[in-house]
C-alpha cells in the first residue's frame, strides 16, 4: 500500500547516519536513482524520486557521473530526498580523475547541504592514475572524508570480482583496506545468483570484513539490459533469467513482469537469510519499487 509522506519544504532536518540503521531488526530496503542525462531532465528525476520515497525505503542513494557533468545535481537531488522528502539519502562520489580543487569544492558542497552519507567509488576513468588524480583510490578518499567531517561512508564490492588480473583473495585484501580506512558499509555490484553472494559474504567475513554488506539487485525489465550488463559488469546470468529474456523480451509488459518477479525471488531469499540490506538499482523507474513493495514489502519491515 502506497503511503505518501508529508513533505515540509521549509525545514532543514539533521541527516540520519545510515550506519545507525543496521540494527539487525530487519533486512533494510533501499533504492538507487541517477541524476539527469540526455534522456531525463532534472524535473523528471525529481518526480521519479518523489514517487519512490512514497514506498518508504529505509534510504535512497543518488549516483554520480564520473565525468563530473552531473555531480552538482547529485548533491542537489540527495539534499531534496533527505531534507525535503524525508528519506535519508546517500550521495555518490567517484575519485576518478578528480583534482584537489574539485574535491575540496565537493566537500564544501556536501557540508553546506548537510549531507552526511556518501558512497565513495574508485570510478572507471583512465584518468584516475594520471596527472589530474588527487586521490587515485577509493580507500584514499575514505580517509579524506573521515578526516574532514562526521560522514558515514560506503564503498562498492564485487561478488564476482572486478579486476580479471586479481584473485578473489587479492580483491578481498583490497576491500579490507577500504574498511580499515573507515568505510562503514559496503554495497555489491549487481548479481543474479544468490549463491554467488553468499559465497562472497562468507569469504568477506572470514577476511575480517565485518561491516554491513548490502546486496545490489537489478530487475531486468527489458531485453537490452542483458547485453549492457554482460558488457559492463560481467555478472553471470542464470539460465532461468536468459530463458525469460528469450521468451518475453519482445513483449514489454511480460518482460517487466518476468524481470521483477525474478528479482523478487532473489530478494525474498536474501531477506529470509537475514542479510543486512537489499539495494535496488531502479534505473529511475518508479514502477519497479512500486511493484516490489506491493508484492513483498512486508519482508523488509
XYZ file of N, CA, C and O in Angstrom, residues 34 131 186 200 207 216 252 277 292:
36
model
N 19.608 7.874 -10.498
C 20.747 8.572 -11.087
C 20.330 9.968 -11.517
O 19.145 10.230 -11.760
N 47.662 12.678 -14.203
C 48.102 13.894 -13.530
C 46.974 14.596 -12.793
O 47.220 15.393 -11.887
N 29.176 -1.579 2.895
C 29.513 -1.909 1.513
C 28.243 -2.244 0.743
O 27.292 -2.776 1.319
N 30.571 -15.045 -1.439
C 31.341 -13.817 -1.238
C 31.211 -13.316 0.197
O 32.200 -12.920 0.826
N 37.635 -12.903 6.114
C 38.744 -11.967 5.950
C 38.752 -10.887 7.037
O 39.706 -10.125 7.165
N 23.200 -5.784 -3.974
C 22.697 -4.974 -5.074
C 21.894 -5.804 -6.064
O 22.415 -6.759 -6.641
N 6.888 -6.121 -23.944
C 7.318 -5.177 -22.917
C 6.682 -5.463 -21.566
O 7.354 -5.503 -20.524
N 20.973 -5.754 4.074
C 20.098 -4.909 3.270
C 20.098 -5.306 1.809
O 21.038 -5.944 1.327
N 7.600 -4.004 -6.270
C 8.315 -4.764 -5.237
C 7.675 -4.560 -3.879
O 7.422 -5.524 -3.139
